[in-house]
Amino acid sequence: MIGSRFSSPHIAAAPVFLAAMLLPLSFTGGVVTTPAIAHELGGSPASLAWLTNGFMLTFGSFLLAAGVAADLTGRKRVLIGGLALFTLSCLLIYPAGSTPMAGVLRAVQGMAAAMTLAGGSAALARLYDGRARAQAFSVLGTLFGTGLAFGPLVTGTITGQFGWRGVYLLLALLSGVALLTGALFLPDSAKQPRQKTDVAGIVLFSAGLILFTLGIMLIPDRGLFSPVVIGVFTAFMLFTAGFVIRCQRAEHPVFELSLLRHPRFAGVLLLPVATCYCYVVLLIILPLRFMGGEAFSETKSALFLLALTGPMLVLPSFAAFLTRWHTPGVISVIGLGVSTVGLLLLSQVMQSDNSAMLILAMFITGAGAALPWGLMDGLAVSAVPVEKAGMAAGLFNTVRVAGEGIALAVVMAFLAMVNQRGLMGAVTGYPPGAIKHAATWLGGGNVEQAARLLPAVSRQVLMATYNHAYSLLFYGLSMITLLSAWGVWKTLIQQKEQPKM
């Protein structure tokens, strides 16, 4: 076999490293191409939001199942299957003639991304040992950060030059290369002994997560107390209760809830939650604001966003260097504190047209988020006994990816509801349904479409409502980040400093 002749772990790891840049490109590509897809294919605010929400929903929901499948059926098989599904979905999006169809395929891409990440991480862990393994995962994180940093610029430039379909053609090409190199050079996984799999636990967890995220996404359109939303959240609580009971009674549960009794591990789980709200959601809402509210081109929007993403290329490594003198917990708390300051500044900048202050606020926010970014994975496995490190890493990654989908749904719902309340108080002469529809477009960053629905309303009123919603949002995000920093301080730092009995 070719894979046996080219046995260098660096060659075998190449498809995993390529996938590490492919996944963030796909994540940002869905955001940057949304305005162009809306212009060409049309679609409702919900169907356009699904281009990103659908990807994140299935990515987070299927990550756990994909990880279990990688252990049972083979890491290479799951990785190759994920890359093949990813390539196919990209090729099918290219000729898509409607936004709903593109949204369905984006959801398929999320499933493929879950398979790719789970299979790739497991394969990388098997290729390297000891210090080399730590270095390999450091490279993996750096490449992922590089993809997040330059993804908007790459996809924005391609969209501006070749149209949004060119982005998915590029993604298909890259995933096809990763698929081919993985099939040729990645060694087959050794057969694992038969082990009991908590299939019921996986189903309960995934279904509960999907229901919770869908419930949040339905709030702006249906209302918090609508029968549909209440029904979805009721089903979510039932599935969650079933999952907890299953974990307590199963012989080999998918999660051991006892891990959450470790205060330090519970504190570590706050870190991905915090970075979701102080960094990841900004990668989505800021490009939509730049392109929809400020009328920036895709390329200009991406260049502005580099102020937020640029620090992610350097500061995670700097944070690792600082651990010679300070604990990761202290560095993480400092980073979240810096991000809180940046978000508060962003809240004020939203009320002005000061581009220099906007860039400064994004840089401060991104710099703060970058400090804990490279430390979180190591903290997750070091906060629990060694024999439970694998399960802790799985739970941590699930919280991180699933949390991103939930955070995005929360933020988009918040923007839509605040815009609706603002328009209701400032606009007269229109039925509530028209105002609600316009507010949903505003929440998605499409000021022009909102203006078409409310032609008698001045742009000044629309922009005032729009800016106020963003200002409140960033203030709320700063409070979430600050509370997370306090929680990390209490669990990671004070717990460590307590004298041993």
Tab-separated table of C-alpha atoms in Angstrom, residues 221-478:
chain	number	residue	atom	x	y	z
A	221	ASP	CA	-40.182	34.791	14.266
A	222	ARG	CA	-42.690	32.997	16.521
A	223	GLY	CA	-42.274	34.762	19.860
A	224	LEU	CA	-40.998	33.427	23.181
A	225	PHE	CA	-44.394	32.222	24.394
A	226	SER	CA	-45.711	30.796	21.135
A	227	PRO	CA	-46.966	27.179	21.280
A	228	VAL	CA	-44.252	26.052	18.865
A	229	VAL	CA	-41.394	27.534	20.895
A	230	ILE	CA	-42.833	26.270	24.185
A	231	GLY	CA	-43.240	22.818	22.650
A	232	VAL	CA	-39.661	22.752	21.387
A	233	PHE	CA	-38.228	23.819	24.757
A	234	THR	CA	-40.431	21.298	26.569
A	235	ALA	CA	-39.097	18.552	24.328
A	236	PHE	CA	-35.571	19.803	24.989
A	237	MET	CA	-36.067	19.544	28.761
A	238	LEU	CA	-37.457	16.027	28.413
A	239	PHE	CA	-34.502	14.895	26.317
A	240	THR	CA	-32.081	16.580	28.744
A	241	ALA	CA	-33.676	14.855	31.725
A	242	GLY	CA	-33.501	11.560	29.862
A	243	PHE	CA	-29.827	12.159	29.063
A	244	VAL	CA	-28.957	12.876	32.715
A	245	ILE	CA	-30.794	9.747	33.878
A	246	ARG	CA	-29.083	7.713	31.173
A	247	CYS	CA	-25.637	8.945	32.220
A	248	GLN	CA	-26.358	8.006	35.823
A	249	ARG	CA	-27.588	4.501	35.041
A	250	ALA	CA	-25.597	3.361	32.003
A	251	GLU	CA	-22.658	1.041	32.584
A	252	HIS	CA	-20.524	2.935	30.059
A	253	PRO	CA	-22.123	6.406	29.751
A	254	VAL	CA	-21.127	8.722	26.967
A	255	PHE	CA	-20.320	11.304	29.648
A	256	GLU	CA	-19.488	10.769	33.282
A	257	LEU	CA	-21.351	13.577	35.024
A	258	SER	CA	-18.944	13.185	37.926
A	259	LEU	CA	-16.422	15.140	35.842
A	260	LEU	CA	-18.462	18.256	36.522
A	261	ARG	CA	-17.824	17.785	40.240
A	262	HIS	CA	-14.212	18.748	39.635
A	263	PRO	CA	-14.356	22.538	40.200
A	264	ARG	CA	-11.318	23.162	38.023
A	265	PHE	CA	-12.794	21.244	35.091
A	266	ALA	CA	-16.112	23.088	35.461
A	267	GLY	CA	-14.115	26.319	35.338
A	268	VAL	CA	-12.278	25.218	32.204
A	269	LEU	CA	-15.636	24.706	30.488
A	270	LEU	CA	-16.333	28.413	31.031
A	271	LEU	CA	-13.418	29.330	28.756
A	272	PRO	CA	-14.944	28.110	25.459
A	273	VAL	CA	-18.264	29.639	26.526
A	274	ALA	CA	-16.543	32.989	27.036
A	275	THR	CA	-14.628	32.880	23.746
A	276	CYS	CA	-17.854	32.038	21.917
A	277	TYR	CA	-19.368	35.337	23.046
A	278	CYS	CA	-16.284	37.562	22.939
A	279	TYR	CA	-14.787	36.259	19.697
A	280	VAL	CA	-16.553	33.616	17.597
A	281	VAL	CA	-19.927	35.365	17.249
A	282	LEU	CA	-18.114	38.560	16.271
A	283	LEU	CA	-16.682	36.707	13.263
A	284	ILE	CA	-20.285	36.413	12.060
A	285	ILE	CA	-22.121	39.559	13.102
A	286	LEU	CA	-19.382	42.074	12.262
A	287	PRO	CA	-19.019	41.087	8.566
A	288	LEU	CA	-22.812	41.147	8.235
A	289	ARG	CA	-22.853	44.618	9.773
A	290	PHE	CA	-20.000	45.889	7.608
A	291	MET	CA	-21.542	44.611	4.376
A	292	GLY	CA	-25.204	45.238	5.214
A	293	GLY	CA	-25.074	48.362	7.375
A	294	GLU	CA	-21.919	50.120	6.212
A	295	ALA	CA	-22.142	48.944	2.565
A	296	PHE	CA	-18.554	47.653	2.628
A	297	SER	CA	-17.429	45.302	-0.109
A	298	GLU	CA	-16.593	41.740	0.868
A	299	THR	CA	-12.873	42.521	0.648
A	300	LYS	CA	-13.037	45.732	2.684
A	301	SER	CA	-15.134	44.005	5.318
A	302	ALA	CA	-12.553	41.229	5.600
A	303	LEU	CA	-9.690	43.728	5.877
A	304	PHE	CA	-11.427	45.492	8.765
A	305	LEU	CA	-12.045	42.134	10.446
A	306	LEU	CA	-8.290	41.444	10.475
A	307	ALA	CA	-8.102	43.808	13.452
A	308	LEU	CA	-10.113	41.202	15.390
A	309	THR	CA	-8.585	38.029	13.979
A	310	GLY	CA	-4.950	39.117	13.534
A	311	PRO	CA	-3.982	38.696	17.219
A	312	MET	CA	-5.019	35.035	17.005
A	313	LEU	CA	-1.932	34.367	14.859
A	314	VAL	CA	0.575	35.467	17.502
A	315	LEU	CA	-0.859	35.753	20.993
A	316	PRO	CA	-1.768	32.082	21.664
A	317	SER	CA	1.937	31.240	21.368
A	318	PHE	CA	2.802	34.244	23.512
A	319	ALA	CA	0.317	33.031	26.144
A	320	ALA	CA	2.052	29.634	26.174
A	321	PHE	CA	5.378	31.446	26.687
A	322	LEU	CA	3.918	33.390	29.630
A	323	THR	CA	3.072	30.147	31.431
A	324	ARG	CA	6.735	30.055	32.514
A	325	TRP	CA	5.871	32.745	35.043
A	326	HIS	CA	2.082	32.656	35.424
A	327	THR	CA	-0.485	29.879	35.578
A	328	PRO	CA	-2.769	29.334	32.553
A	329	GLY	CA	-5.721	30.299	34.744
A	330	VAL	CA	-4.258	33.722	35.520
A	331	ILE	CA	-3.399	34.362	31.862
A	332	SER	CA	-6.907	33.295	30.795
A	333	VAL	CA	-8.564	35.603	33.313
A	334	ILE	CA	-6.408	38.506	32.154
A	335	GLY	CA	-7.327	37.757	28.534
A	336	LEU	CA	-11.050	37.692	29.279
A	337	GLY	CA	-10.668	40.953	31.178
A	338	VAL	CA	-9.001	42.561	28.163
A	339	SER	CA	-11.806	41.283	25.907
A	340	THR	CA	-14.370	42.767	28.280
A	341	VAL	CA	-12.738	46.178	27.849
A	342	GLY	CA	-12.731	45.762	24.062
A	343	LEU	CA	-16.411	44.818	23.985
A	344	LEU	CA	-17.357	47.806	26.157
A	345	LEU	CA	-15.447	50.021	23.750
A	346	LEU	CA	-17.249	48.407	20.818
A	347	SER	CA	-20.541	49.174	22.534
A	348	GLN	CA	-19.643	52.861	22.499
A	349	VAL	CA	-18.167	52.828	18.976
A	350	MET	CA	-21.460	51.530	17.548
A	351	GLN	CA	-22.939	54.970	18.212
A	352	SER	CA	-20.294	56.757	16.118
A	353	ASP	CA	-18.547	56.631	12.749
A	354	ASN	CA	-15.000	56.546	14.133
A	355	SER	CA	-13.194	53.881	12.096
A	356	ALA	CA	-9.955	54.213	14.071
A	357	MET	CA	-11.737	53.521	17.364
A	358	LEU	CA	-13.600	50.608	15.762
A	359	ILE	CA	-10.327	49.003	14.680
A	360	LEU	CA	-8.803	49.598	18.111
A	361	ALA	CA	-11.825	48.077	19.880
A	362	MET	CA	-11.739	44.984	17.643
A	363	PHE	CA	-7.996	44.590	18.188
A	364	ILE	CA	-8.344	44.759	21.986
A	365	THR	CA	-11.213	42.264	21.919
A	366	GLY	CA	-9.355	39.830	19.671
A	367	ALA	CA	-6.125	40.159	21.649
A	368	GLY	CA	-7.916	39.305	24.885
A	369	ALA	CA	-9.666	36.273	23.370
A	370	ALA	CA	-6.383	34.997	21.912
A	371	LEU	CA	-4.723	34.612	25.331
A	372	PRO	CA	-6.895	31.738	26.640
A	373	TRP	CA	-7.469	30.307	23.140
A	374	GLY	CA	-4.256	28.287	23.010
A	375	LEU	CA	-4.362	27.240	26.669
A	376	MET	CA	-7.871	25.802	26.917
A	377	ASP	CA	-7.236	22.320	25.518
A	378	GLY	CA	-4.349	21.632	27.848
A	379	LEU	CA	-6.326	22.907	30.831
A	380	ALA	CA	-9.237	20.605	29.966
A	381	VAL	CA	-7.212	17.412	30.260
A	382	SER	CA	-5.079	18.564	33.201
A	383	ALA	CA	-8.068	19.457	35.387
A	384	VAL	CA	-9.217	15.833	35.795
A	385	PRO	CA	-7.549	12.510	36.688
A	386	VAL	CA	-5.353	11.107	33.911
A	387	GLU	CA	-7.598	8.095	33.329
A	388	LYS	CA	-10.475	10.427	32.437
A	389	ALA	CA	-8.516	12.807	30.212
A	390	GLY	CA	-9.969	11.433	26.960
A	391	MET	CA	-13.565	11.862	28.069
A	392	ALA	CA	-12.759	15.318	29.437
A	393	ALA	CA	-11.297	16.369	26.081
A	394	GLY	CA	-14.383	15.074	24.285
A	395	LEU	CA	-16.735	16.939	26.593
A	396	PHE	CA	-14.646	20.100	26.288
A	397	ASN	CA	-14.658	20.030	22.470
A	398	THR	CA	-18.379	19.325	22.414
A	399	VAL	CA	-19.063	22.309	24.686
A	400	ARG	CA	-16.828	24.498	22.533
A	401	VAL	CA	-18.374	23.638	19.162
A	402	ALA	CA	-21.970	23.278	20.360
A	403	GLY	CA	-21.597	26.476	22.359
A	404	GLU	CA	-20.690	28.367	19.207
A	405	GLY	CA	-23.952	27.334	17.539
A	406	ILE	CA	-25.984	28.240	20.618
A	407	ALA	CA	-24.179	31.565	21.039
A	408	LEU	CA	-24.866	32.466	17.410
A	409	ALA	CA	-28.564	31.646	17.763
A	410	VAL	CA	-28.793	33.694	20.978
A	411	VAL	CA	-27.071	36.710	19.448
A	412	MET	CA	-29.180	36.711	16.277
A	413	ALA	CA	-32.387	36.329	18.298
A	414	PHE	CA	-31.332	39.193	20.568
A	415	LEU	CA	-30.612	41.534	17.648
A	416	ALA	CA	-33.948	40.765	16.003
A	417	MET	CA	-35.940	41.347	19.211
A	418	VAL	CA	-34.150	44.586	20.165
A	419	ASN	CA	-34.602	45.950	16.638
A	420	GLN	CA	-38.270	45.007	16.750
A	421	ARG	CA	-38.794	46.803	20.043
A	422	GLY	CA	-36.922	49.861	18.774
A	423	LEU	CA	-38.935	50.066	15.562
A	424	MET	CA	-42.223	49.566	17.377
A	425	GLY	CA	-41.465	52.642	19.455
A	426	ALA	CA	-40.209	54.798	16.579
A	427	VAL	CA	-42.409	53.823	13.617
A	428	THR	CA	-46.110	54.456	13.080
A	429	GLY	CA	-48.464	53.745	10.206
A	430	TYR	CA	-47.327	50.175	9.563
A	431	PRO	CA	-48.894	46.919	10.749
A	432	PRO	CA	-46.956	45.051	13.454
A	433	GLY	CA	-46.218	42.216	11.030
A	434	ALA	CA	-44.387	44.517	8.606
A	435	ILE	CA	-42.374	46.084	11.428
A	436	LYS	CA	-41.497	42.656	12.791
A	437	HIS	CA	-40.356	41.489	9.362
A	438	ALA	CA	-38.228	44.604	8.894
A	439	ALA	CA	-36.688	44.121	12.345
A	440	THR	CA	-35.688	40.588	11.408
A	441	TRP	CA	-33.897	41.893	8.327
A	442	LEU	CA	-32.167	44.522	10.463
A	443	GLY	CA	-31.078	41.837	12.914
A	444	GLY	CA	-29.463	39.976	10.023
A	445	GLY	CA	-27.597	43.115	8.930
A	446	ASN	CA	-29.690	43.928	5.846
A	447	VAL	CA	-30.608	47.593	6.251
A	448	GLU	CA	-31.601	48.019	2.594
A	449	GLN	CA	-34.234	45.273	2.752
A	450	ALA	CA	-35.656	46.758	5.947
A	451	ALA	CA	-35.869	50.138	4.202
A	452	ARG	CA	-37.825	48.581	1.325
A	453	LEU	CA	-40.366	47.147	3.760
A	454	LEU	CA	-40.737	50.519	5.541
A	455	PRO	CA	-40.337	53.055	2.707
A	456	ALA	CA	-41.752	55.987	4.685
A	457	VAL	CA	-39.233	55.532	7.485
A	458	SER	CA	-36.047	57.561	7.132
A	459	ARG	CA	-32.714	55.794	6.955
A	460	GLN	CA	-31.637	57.849	9.943
A	461	VAL	CA	-34.313	56.194	12.099
A	462	LEU	CA	-33.408	52.730	10.824
A	463	MET	CA	-29.691	53.256	11.490
A	464	ALA	CA	-30.360	54.659	14.957
A	465	THR	CA	-32.367	51.537	15.816
A	466	TYR	CA	-29.745	49.330	14.197
A	467	ASN	CA	-26.831	50.942	16.037
A	468	HIS	CA	-28.661	50.886	19.365
A	469	ALA	CA	-29.258	47.144	19.032
A	470	TYR	CA	-25.576	46.504	18.374
A	471	SER	CA	-24.560	48.768	21.246
A	472	LEU	CA	-26.770	46.821	23.667
A	473	LEU	CA	-25.508	43.552	22.254
A	474	PHE	CA	-21.844	44.358	22.835
A	475	TYR	CA	-22.625	45.565	26.323
A	476	GLY	CA	-24.356	42.247	27.019
A	477	LEU	CA	-21.451	40.283	25.534
A	478	SER	CA	-19.040	42.188	27.772
